[in-house]
Short mmCIF file of C-alpha atoms and ligand atoms in Angstrom, two decimals:
data_model
loop_
_atom_site.label_atom_id
_atom_site.label_comp_id
_atom_site.label_asym_id
_atom_site.label_seq_id
_atom_site.Cartn_x
_atom_site.Cartn_y
_atom_site.Cartn_z
CA MET E 529 118.14 128.90 118.06
CA SER E 530 119.25 126.45 120.70
CA THR E 531 117.94 122.92 120.47
CA ARG E 532 115.87 123.40 123.60
CA ALA E 533 114.11 126.57 122.40
CA GLY E 534 110.38 126.26 122.98
CA GLN E 535 110.83 123.37 125.42
CA VAL E 536 110.92 123.17 129.19
CA ILE E 537 114.49 123.07 130.57
CA ARG E 538 115.23 121.07 133.70
CA CYS E 539 118.14 122.49 135.66
CA LYS E 540 119.41 123.27 139.13
CA ALA E 541 118.16 126.25 141.12
CA ALA E 542 118.53 127.38 144.73
CA VAL E 543 114.98 127.54 146.06
CA ALA E 544 113.99 129.47 149.20
CA TRP E 545 111.08 127.44 150.60
CA GLU E 546 110.69 129.48 153.78
CA ALA E 547 111.83 132.82 155.20
CA GLY E 548 115.31 132.68 156.69
CA LYS E 549 115.81 128.92 156.04
CA PRO E 550 118.82 127.78 153.98
CA LEU E 551 118.20 127.61 150.24
CA VAL E 552 117.75 124.12 148.80
CA ILE E 553 119.31 123.15 145.47
CA GLU E 554 116.41 121.61 143.55
CA GLU E 555 115.84 120.37 140.05
CA VAL E 556 113.44 122.94 138.61
CA GLU E 557 111.50 123.14 135.37
CA VAL E 558 111.99 126.42 133.51
CA ALA E 559 109.26 127.12 130.95
CA PRO E 560 110.11 128.66 127.56
CA PRO E 561 110.04 132.45 127.26
CA GLN E 562 106.73 133.99 126.19
CA LYS E 563 106.03 137.22 124.35
CA ASN E 564 108.76 139.84 125.01
CA GLU E 565 110.67 137.46 127.27
CA ILE E 566 114.02 135.76 126.99
CA ARG E 567 115.46 132.70 128.66
CA LEU E 568 119.00 133.12 130.00
CA LYS E 569 121.73 130.75 131.02
CA ILE E 570 123.19 132.33 134.15
CA LEU E 571 126.97 131.95 134.30
CA PHE E 572 127.76 134.11 137.35
CA THR E 573 125.55 135.46 140.08
CA ALA E 574 126.35 137.63 143.08
CA LEU E 575 124.46 138.16 146.30
CA CYS E 576 123.17 141.62 147.22
CA HIS E 577 121.74 142.63 150.57
CA THR E 578 118.32 143.13 148.95
CA ASP E 579 118.17 139.34 148.38
CA VAL E 580 118.98 138.79 152.05
CA TYR E 581 116.29 141.26 153.25
CA PHE E 582 113.56 139.58 151.25
CA TRP E 583 114.78 136.09 152.14
CA GLU E 584 114.73 137.01 155.86
CA ALA E 585 111.38 138.77 155.25
CA LYS E 586 111.60 140.42 158.67
CA GLY E 587 110.43 143.87 157.61
CA GLN E 588 109.31 142.86 154.10
CA THR E 589 106.34 141.09 152.53
CA PRO E 590 107.02 137.33 152.56
CA LEU E 591 106.49 135.44 149.31
CA PHE E 592 107.61 131.78 149.17
CA PRO E 593 108.72 129.46 147.64
CA ARG E 594 110.87 131.86 145.69
CA ILE E 595 114.06 131.93 143.63
CA PHE E 596 116.11 134.96 144.69
CA GLY E 597 119.06 136.60 142.95
CA HIS E 598 119.28 139.69 140.78
CA GLU E 599 122.97 140.56 140.30
CA ALA E 600 124.33 138.35 137.55
CA GLY E 601 125.74 137.82 134.11
CA GLY E 602 124.54 135.35 131.51
CA VAL E 603 123.98 134.35 127.91
CA VAL E 604 120.69 134.38 126.00
CA GLU E 605 119.50 130.78 125.44
CA SER E 606 116.29 131.48 123.53
CA VAL E 607 113.93 134.37 122.89
CA GLY E 608 110.14 134.63 122.90
CA GLU E 609 107.78 136.12 120.35
CA GLY E 610 108.35 139.78 119.52
CA VAL E 611 111.97 139.91 120.71
CA THR E 612 114.02 141.48 117.95
CA ASP E 613 117.01 143.14 119.59
CA LEU E 614 118.46 140.05 121.28
CA GLN E 615 119.39 136.64 120.01
CA PRO E 616 120.74 133.38 121.43
CA GLY E 617 124.39 133.76 122.40
CA ASP E 618 124.20 137.45 123.33
CA HIS E 619 125.88 138.34 126.62
CA VAL E 620 123.61 140.20 129.00
CA LEU E 621 123.30 141.58 132.50
CA PRO E 622 119.81 141.14 133.98
CA VAL E 623 118.61 144.21 135.91
CA PHE E 624 116.00 144.39 138.71
CA THR E 625 114.37 147.47 137.20
CA GLY E 626 113.57 147.61 133.51
CA GLU E 627 113.31 149.95 130.57
CA CYS E 628 110.42 149.49 128.10
CA LYS E 629 111.71 152.44 126.02
CA GLU E 630 108.13 153.59 125.33
CA CYS E 631 106.57 155.02 128.49
CA PRO E 632 106.87 158.67 129.64
CA HIS E 633 109.59 157.70 132.14
CA CYS E 634 111.67 155.89 129.55
CA LYS E 635 111.27 158.85 127.17
CA SER E 636 112.28 161.32 129.88
CA GLU E 637 115.97 162.04 130.27
CA GLU E 638 115.44 162.51 133.99
CA SER E 639 113.90 159.20 135.06
CA ASN E 640 114.61 155.49 135.03
CA MET E 641 111.32 154.60 136.76
CA CYS E 642 109.78 152.75 133.80
CA ASP E 643 105.97 152.53 134.13
CA LEU E 644 105.88 148.93 132.95
CA LEU E 645 109.04 147.40 134.43
CA ARG E 646 110.10 149.49 137.43
CA ILE E 647 111.27 147.55 140.48
CA ASN E 648 108.46 145.61 142.16
CA THR E 649 109.62 143.57 145.14
CA ASP E 650 106.20 142.04 145.82
CA ARG E 651 105.54 140.65 142.33
CA GLY E 652 106.53 137.00 141.95
CA VAL E 653 105.17 136.33 138.46
CA MET E 654 105.83 137.44 134.89
CA ILE E 655 103.74 140.41 133.69
CA ASN E 656 102.73 138.74 130.41
CA ASP E 657 100.38 136.17 131.97
CA GLU E 658 100.74 136.75 135.74
CA LYS E 659 102.27 133.28 136.05
CA SER E 660 105.64 131.89 137.11
CA ARG E 661 108.01 130.22 134.63
CA PHE E 662 109.53 128.06 137.41
CA SER E 663 108.16 124.91 139.00
CA VAL E 664 109.37 122.03 141.16
CA ASN E 665 107.44 118.80 140.54
CA GLY E 666 104.66 120.87 139.03
CA LYS E 667 104.42 123.28 142.01
CA PRO E 668 105.00 126.91 140.92
CA VAL E 669 107.93 128.78 142.45
CA TYR E 670 107.84 132.59 142.54
CA HIS E 671 110.26 134.93 140.78
CA PHE E 672 112.15 137.74 142.54
CA LEU E 673 112.64 141.22 141.04
CA GLY E 674 111.88 139.80 137.61
CA THR E 675 115.35 138.23 137.50
CA SER E 676 115.69 135.14 139.80
CA THR E 677 119.33 134.52 139.00
CA PHE E 678 119.92 131.76 141.59
CA SER E 679 119.03 129.31 138.84
CA GLU E 680 121.07 127.86 135.98
CA TYR E 681 118.33 129.12 133.62
CA THR E 682 115.87 131.94 134.21
CA VAL E 683 113.24 133.81 132.23
CA VAL E 684 113.18 137.62 132.22
CA HIS E 685 111.36 140.38 130.37
CA VAL E 686 113.43 141.67 127.45
CA GLY E 687 113.26 145.16 128.99
CA CYS E 688 115.13 143.93 132.08
CA VAL E 689 118.43 143.02 130.43
CA ALA E 690 121.36 145.06 129.21
CA LYS E 691 123.12 143.58 126.16
CA ILE E 692 126.84 144.01 126.70
CA ASN E 693 130.04 143.53 124.74
CA SER E 694 130.63 139.77 124.55
CA ALA E 695 134.35 140.37 125.14
CA ALA E 696 133.66 141.81 128.61
CA PRO E 697 134.76 139.55 131.50
CA LEU E 698 131.34 138.37 132.73
CA GLU E 699 132.80 137.07 136.00
CA LYS E 700 133.65 140.67 136.89
CA VAL E 701 131.10 142.86 135.10
CA CYS E 702 128.23 140.81 136.59
CA VAL E 703 128.55 143.04 139.68
CA LEU E 704 127.53 146.01 137.50
CA SER E 705 124.08 144.46 137.20
CA CYS E 706 123.07 145.92 140.58
CA GLY E 707 125.21 147.03 143.51
CA ILE E 708 128.21 148.79 141.99
CA SER E 709 126.18 150.60 139.31
CA THR E 710 123.65 151.64 141.95
CA GLY E 711 126.28 153.20 144.20
CA LEU E 712 128.29 154.65 141.33
CA GLY E 713 125.20 156.21 139.74
CA ALA E 714 123.88 157.51 143.07
CA THR E 715 127.03 159.61 143.28
CA ILE E 716 127.79 160.59 139.69
CA ASN E 717 124.21 160.83 138.34
CA VAL E 718 122.30 162.01 141.41
CA ALA E 719 124.47 163.54 144.15
CA LYS E 720 126.79 164.99 141.46
CA PRO E 721 129.62 166.24 143.67
CA LYS E 722 131.75 168.91 142.06
CA LYS E 723 135.51 168.47 141.91
CA GLY E 724 137.01 169.30 145.30
CA GLN E 725 133.75 168.91 147.27
CA SER E 726 133.29 166.74 150.36
CA ILE E 727 130.98 163.73 150.57
CA ALA E 728 129.85 161.33 153.29
CA VAL E 729 128.90 157.76 152.37
CA PHE E 730 126.77 155.87 154.91
CA GLY E 731 127.17 152.08 154.70
CA LEU E 732 130.34 150.63 153.19
CA GLY E 733 129.02 147.45 151.60
CA ALA E 734 129.36 146.98 147.85
CA VAL E 735 126.73 149.66 147.15
CA GLY E 736 128.41 152.19 149.44
CA LEU E 737 131.85 151.39 148.05
CA GLY E 738 130.37 151.89 144.56
CA ALA E 739 129.31 155.34 145.79
CA VAL E 740 132.83 155.92 147.17
CA THR E 741 134.24 154.89 143.77
CA GLY E 742 131.94 157.44 142.09
CA ALA E 743 133.15 160.12 144.49
CA ARG E 744 136.78 159.27 143.72
CA ILE E 745 136.10 159.41 139.97
CA ALA E 746 134.28 162.76 140.39
CA GLY E 747 137.31 164.20 142.18
CA ALA E 748 135.79 164.69 145.65
CA SER E 749 138.39 166.05 148.08
CA ARG E 750 137.15 164.41 151.29
CA ILE E 751 135.31 161.09 151.23
CA ILE E 752 134.00 160.30 154.71
CA GLY E 753 132.91 156.67 155.16
CA VAL E 754 130.34 155.94 157.89
CA ASP E 755 129.78 152.38 159.09
CA MET E 756 129.23 150.51 162.33
CA ASN E 757 131.38 147.58 161.27
CA PRO E 758 135.06 148.49 161.96
CA SER E 759 136.37 145.97 159.41
CA ARG E 760 134.39 147.77 156.70
CA LEU E 761 136.02 151.06 157.66
CA GLU E 762 139.46 149.50 157.22
CA GLU E 763 138.54 147.99 153.84
CA ALA E 764 137.08 151.27 152.55
CA ARG E 765 140.47 152.97 152.48
CA LYS E 766 141.40 150.81 149.47
CA PHE E 767 138.42 152.23 147.59
CA GLY E 768 139.27 155.88 148.22
CA CYS E 769 137.73 156.78 151.60
CA THR E 770 139.85 159.47 153.23
CA GLU E 771 138.19 159.57 156.67
CA PHE E 772 136.00 157.28 158.74
CA VAL E 773 133.30 157.65 161.33
CA ASN E 774 131.88 154.80 163.35
CA PRO E 775 128.63 156.06 164.95
CA LYS E 776 129.24 153.66 167.84
CA ASP E 777 132.41 155.58 168.81
CA HIS E 778 130.46 158.77 169.54
CA LYS E 779 127.90 159.89 172.10
CA LYS E 780 126.66 162.69 169.81
CA PRO E 781 124.46 161.92 166.79
CA VAL E 782 126.65 161.11 163.78
CA GLN E 783 125.25 164.06 161.80
CA GLN E 784 126.63 166.40 164.46
CA VAL E 785 130.02 164.66 164.41
CA ILE E 786 130.20 165.12 160.63
CA ALA E 787 129.06 168.76 160.79
CA GLU E 788 131.85 169.48 163.28
CA MET E 789 134.44 167.72 161.09
CA THR E 790 133.44 169.73 158.02
CA ASN E 791 132.73 173.25 159.23
CA GLY E 792 128.93 172.95 159.03
CA GLY E 793 128.30 169.83 156.95
CA VAL E 794 129.39 167.87 153.91
CA ASP E 795 128.53 169.08 150.41
CA ARG E 796 126.98 165.73 149.46
CA SER E 797 125.97 162.52 151.20
CA VAL E 798 124.86 159.12 149.93
CA GLU E 799 123.07 156.62 152.21
CA CYS E 800 123.60 152.92 151.39
CA THR E 801 122.50 151.10 154.56
CA GLY E 802 118.74 150.47 154.56
CA SER E 803 118.58 151.87 158.13
CA VAL E 804 116.07 154.71 158.43
CA GLN E 805 118.18 156.24 161.21
CA ALA E 806 121.15 156.41 158.85
CA MET E 807 118.89 157.97 156.19
CA ILE E 808 117.92 160.77 158.58
CA SER E 809 121.56 161.30 159.61
CA ALA E 810 122.65 161.36 155.95
CA PHE E 811 120.16 164.15 155.26
CA GLU E 812 120.90 166.15 158.38
CA CYS E 813 124.71 166.03 157.90
CA VAL E 814 124.73 167.97 154.61
CA HIS E 815 125.63 171.65 154.60
CA ASP E 816 122.79 174.18 154.58
CA GLY E 817 122.52 176.34 151.48
CA TRP E 818 123.68 173.72 148.97
CA GLY E 819 123.96 170.25 150.51
CA VAL E 820 122.40 167.31 148.66
CA ALA E 821 121.65 163.93 150.28
CA VAL E 822 120.75 160.82 148.27
CA LEU E 823 118.97 157.76 149.74
CA VAL E 824 119.73 154.35 148.23
CA GLY E 825 119.12 151.77 151.00
CA VAL E 826 115.88 149.78 150.92
CA PRO E 827 113.91 150.57 154.10
CA ASN E 828 111.62 148.26 156.04
CA LYS E 829 107.95 148.26 155.05
CA ASP E 830 106.82 150.32 158.07
CA ASP E 831 109.72 152.79 158.28
CA GLU E 832 109.00 156.52 158.36
CA PHE E 833 111.49 159.29 157.66
CA LYS E 834 111.28 162.05 160.29
CA THR E 835 113.16 165.34 160.24
CA HIS E 836 112.32 168.93 161.09
CA PRO E 837 111.08 170.90 158.05
CA ILE E 838 113.55 173.66 158.88
CA ASN E 839 116.24 171.33 157.52
CA PHE E 840 114.64 171.77 154.09
CA LEU E 841 113.91 175.49 154.48
CA THR E 842 117.59 176.06 155.11
CA GLU E 843 118.18 174.84 151.56
CA ARG E 844 119.19 171.24 151.85
CA THR E 845 118.00 168.83 149.17
CA LEU E 846 116.92 165.23 149.74
CA LYS E 847 116.77 162.80 146.82
CA GLY E 848 116.42 159.05 146.35
CA THR E 849 117.30 156.68 143.56
CA PHE E 850 116.92 153.18 142.26
CA PHE E 851 119.83 151.77 140.30
CA GLY E 852 121.67 155.07 140.50
CA ASN E 853 119.29 156.58 137.93
CA PHE E 854 120.90 154.48 135.19
CA LYS E 855 118.58 153.31 132.44
CA PRO E 856 119.51 149.63 132.25
CA ARG E 857 119.34 149.06 128.50
CA SER E 858 120.54 152.48 127.35
CA ASP E 859 123.25 153.22 129.90
CA ILE E 860 124.75 149.99 131.26
CA PRO E 861 126.31 148.78 127.97
CA ASN E 862 128.25 152.08 127.92
CA VAL E 863 129.38 151.67 131.52
CA VAL E 864 130.76 148.23 130.57
CA GLU E 865 132.38 149.69 127.45
CA LYS E 866 134.06 152.50 129.41
CA TYR E 867 135.25 150.03 132.03
CA MET E 868 136.83 147.89 129.29
CA LYS E 869 138.58 150.89 127.74
CA ASN E 870 139.89 151.93 131.18
CA GLU E 871 137.93 155.17 130.95
CA LEU E 872 136.21 154.37 134.25
CA ASP E 873 138.52 153.29 137.03
CA LEU E 874 136.02 150.92 138.70
CA GLN E 875 138.46 148.30 140.05
CA LEU E 876 135.68 145.69 139.97
CA GLU E 877 137.93 142.87 141.17
CA LYS E 878 138.24 144.58 144.56
CA PHE E 879 134.52 144.17 145.14
CA ILE E 880 134.60 140.41 144.61
CA THR E 881 135.81 139.20 147.99
CA HIS E 882 134.56 135.58 147.91
CA SER E 883 133.71 133.02 145.23
CA VAL E 884 131.71 129.90 146.03
CA PRO E 885 130.39 127.14 143.77
CA PHE E 886 126.63 127.36 143.15
CA SER E 887 126.04 124.23 145.26
CA GLU E 888 127.42 126.13 148.29
CA ILE E 889 125.34 129.29 147.83
CA ASN E 890 124.28 129.30 151.49
CA LYS E 891 127.89 130.12 152.39
CA ALA E 892 127.52 133.41 150.51
CA PHE E 893 124.53 134.24 152.73
CA ASP E 894 126.65 133.49 155.83
CA TYR E 895 129.44 135.78 154.63
CA MET E 896 127.00 138.62 154.03
CA LEU E 897 125.15 138.10 157.33
CA LYS E 898 128.46 138.22 159.20
CA GLY E 899 129.47 141.36 157.28
CA GLU E 900 132.56 139.51 155.99
CA GLY E 901 132.04 139.67 152.26
CA LEU E 902 131.26 142.47 149.84
CA ARG E 903 130.31 140.37 146.85
P1 LIG O 2145 125.70 145.50 152.83
O1 LIG O 2145 124.99 144.81 153.94
O2 LIG O 2145 126.86 144.83 152.20
O3 LIG O 2145 126.19 146.92 153.36
C1 LIG O 2145 125.44 147.73 154.24
C2 LIG O 2145 126.40 148.38 155.24
O4 LIG O 2145 125.67 149.34 156.03
C3 LIG O 2145 127.03 147.40 156.22
O5 LIG O 2145 128.45 147.52 156.16
C4 LIG O 2145 126.48 147.83 157.58
O6 LIG O 2145 127.41 147.66 158.63
C5 LIG O 2145 126.16 149.30 157.34
N1 LIG O 2145 125.15 149.86 158.24
C6 LIG O 2145 123.97 149.32 158.62
N2 LIG O 2145 123.30 150.18 159.42
C7 LIG O 2145 124.07 151.29 159.55
C8 LIG O 2145 123.92 152.53 160.24
N3 LIG O 2145 122.84 152.79 160.96
N4 LIG O 2145 124.92 153.44 160.13
C9 LIG O 2145 126.03 153.18 159.39
N5 LIG O 2145 126.22 152.03 158.71
C10 LIG O 2145 125.26 151.09 158.80
O7 LIG O 2145 124.57 145.87 151.74
P2 LIG O 2145 124.70 146.32 150.20
O8 LIG O 2145 124.53 145.13 149.33
O9 LIG O 2145 125.88 147.21 150.02
O10 LIG O 2145 123.35 147.17 150.06
C11 LIG O 2145 123.20 148.39 150.78
C12 LIG O 2145 121.75 148.88 150.74
O11 LIG O 2145 121.40 149.29 149.42
C13 LIG O 2145 120.74 147.82 151.12
O12 LIG O 2145 119.69 148.46 151.86
C14 LIG O 2145 120.22 147.34 149.78
O13 LIG O 2145 118.93 146.77 149.90
C15 LIG O 2145 120.18 148.66 149.04
N6 LIG O 2145 120.15 148.61 147.58
C16 LIG O 2145 119.43 149.58 146.96
C17 LIG O 2145 119.42 149.66 145.58
C18 LIG O 2145 118.68 150.77 144.89
O14 LIG O 2145 118.57 150.73 143.66
N7 LIG O 2145 118.16 151.77 145.59
C19 LIG O 2145 120.12 148.71 144.84
C20 LIG O 2145 120.89 147.73 145.52
C21 LIG O 2145 120.89 147.70 146.88
ZN1 LIG O 2146 109.21 152.34 130.38
#
């Protein structure tokens, strides 16, 4: 046990006091972990667009002050009552959706939507006592996605961390804690393209490029990247995209452009944008008879998906997924293991385009808002 186990830790965290305002590095108090919780020292954290959406809070429920961050790598500092499978010093990846291992979802081979710990973007407290473990001068600060990794120390439920090989390079594998695994899993676990099939990937951020990586690993023949940012289209070639479509270059709807390129539609599509228009296009661009479309992007609160039912009757399938259907505790350690043994050609270093010291975290937000950085 660390010397600070059971005591409050004072450390630095980047606090979002208001929607859309720069984060402020504050000295925060981090309470000890309670029953079934662990306290982590965060060594590396990345920024995902989901953090930015909820920080901007334009189409999302605002909850402030809050500590964002959910894609990270760290080391267990101390564990709360009832935690038996983790101990101080273990290397872990926190995950925004958990796995209790006991509910019907966790026991099902088909689902990762744990009843107890599934993603909840509106909750800002721990489930054990409905309270926050963070405070600034005694004022509580809300959690985000049960992870809040923009802090030197954070408290998470034991079901929301994957224990990984301590020899894995945390500065790289931290990106498997959300975006890359989500995109990779959306393709290989959900869209499941067969060798030689065609696939369209909408949105070429880290999540979309994770989906492209999955398509490359699965042996897809044509990987069509769709994005409105021309620099992303250029970048995507390095990840395995074979063709590109910028919807802005066409008068016709992008689904029609893709159908014409592919003799009736792609075999699979994966949407990684968060734009409901792109979600509809991603569904409507798959081939009738067998096409499968998978939605990954997080929509705005009031979005509605509208398509003609005939698109279903003509035997297209629409699916959606959180975290690429990976079960965080059961599956992610194996993904890390396979990456280390070179059995999965993930090329993680390519996703990490910028590194900034924690004190300059607002720069990472600027890069993402300008569409300059992946991770
Ligand atoms: P990102 O901002 O880096 O990438 C999104 C890309 O989509 C950008 O390149 C943007 O130009 C493009 N885009 C936006 N609207 C478009 C449109 N209409 N047509 C084509 N391209 C368009 O974001 P990211 O971090 O890669 O995340 C992508 C999405 O996935 C976000 O919505 C994020 O919230 C979501 N997400 C979902 C899960 C999940 O488990 N379902 C997990 C992580 C992230
Ligand atoms: Zn469960």
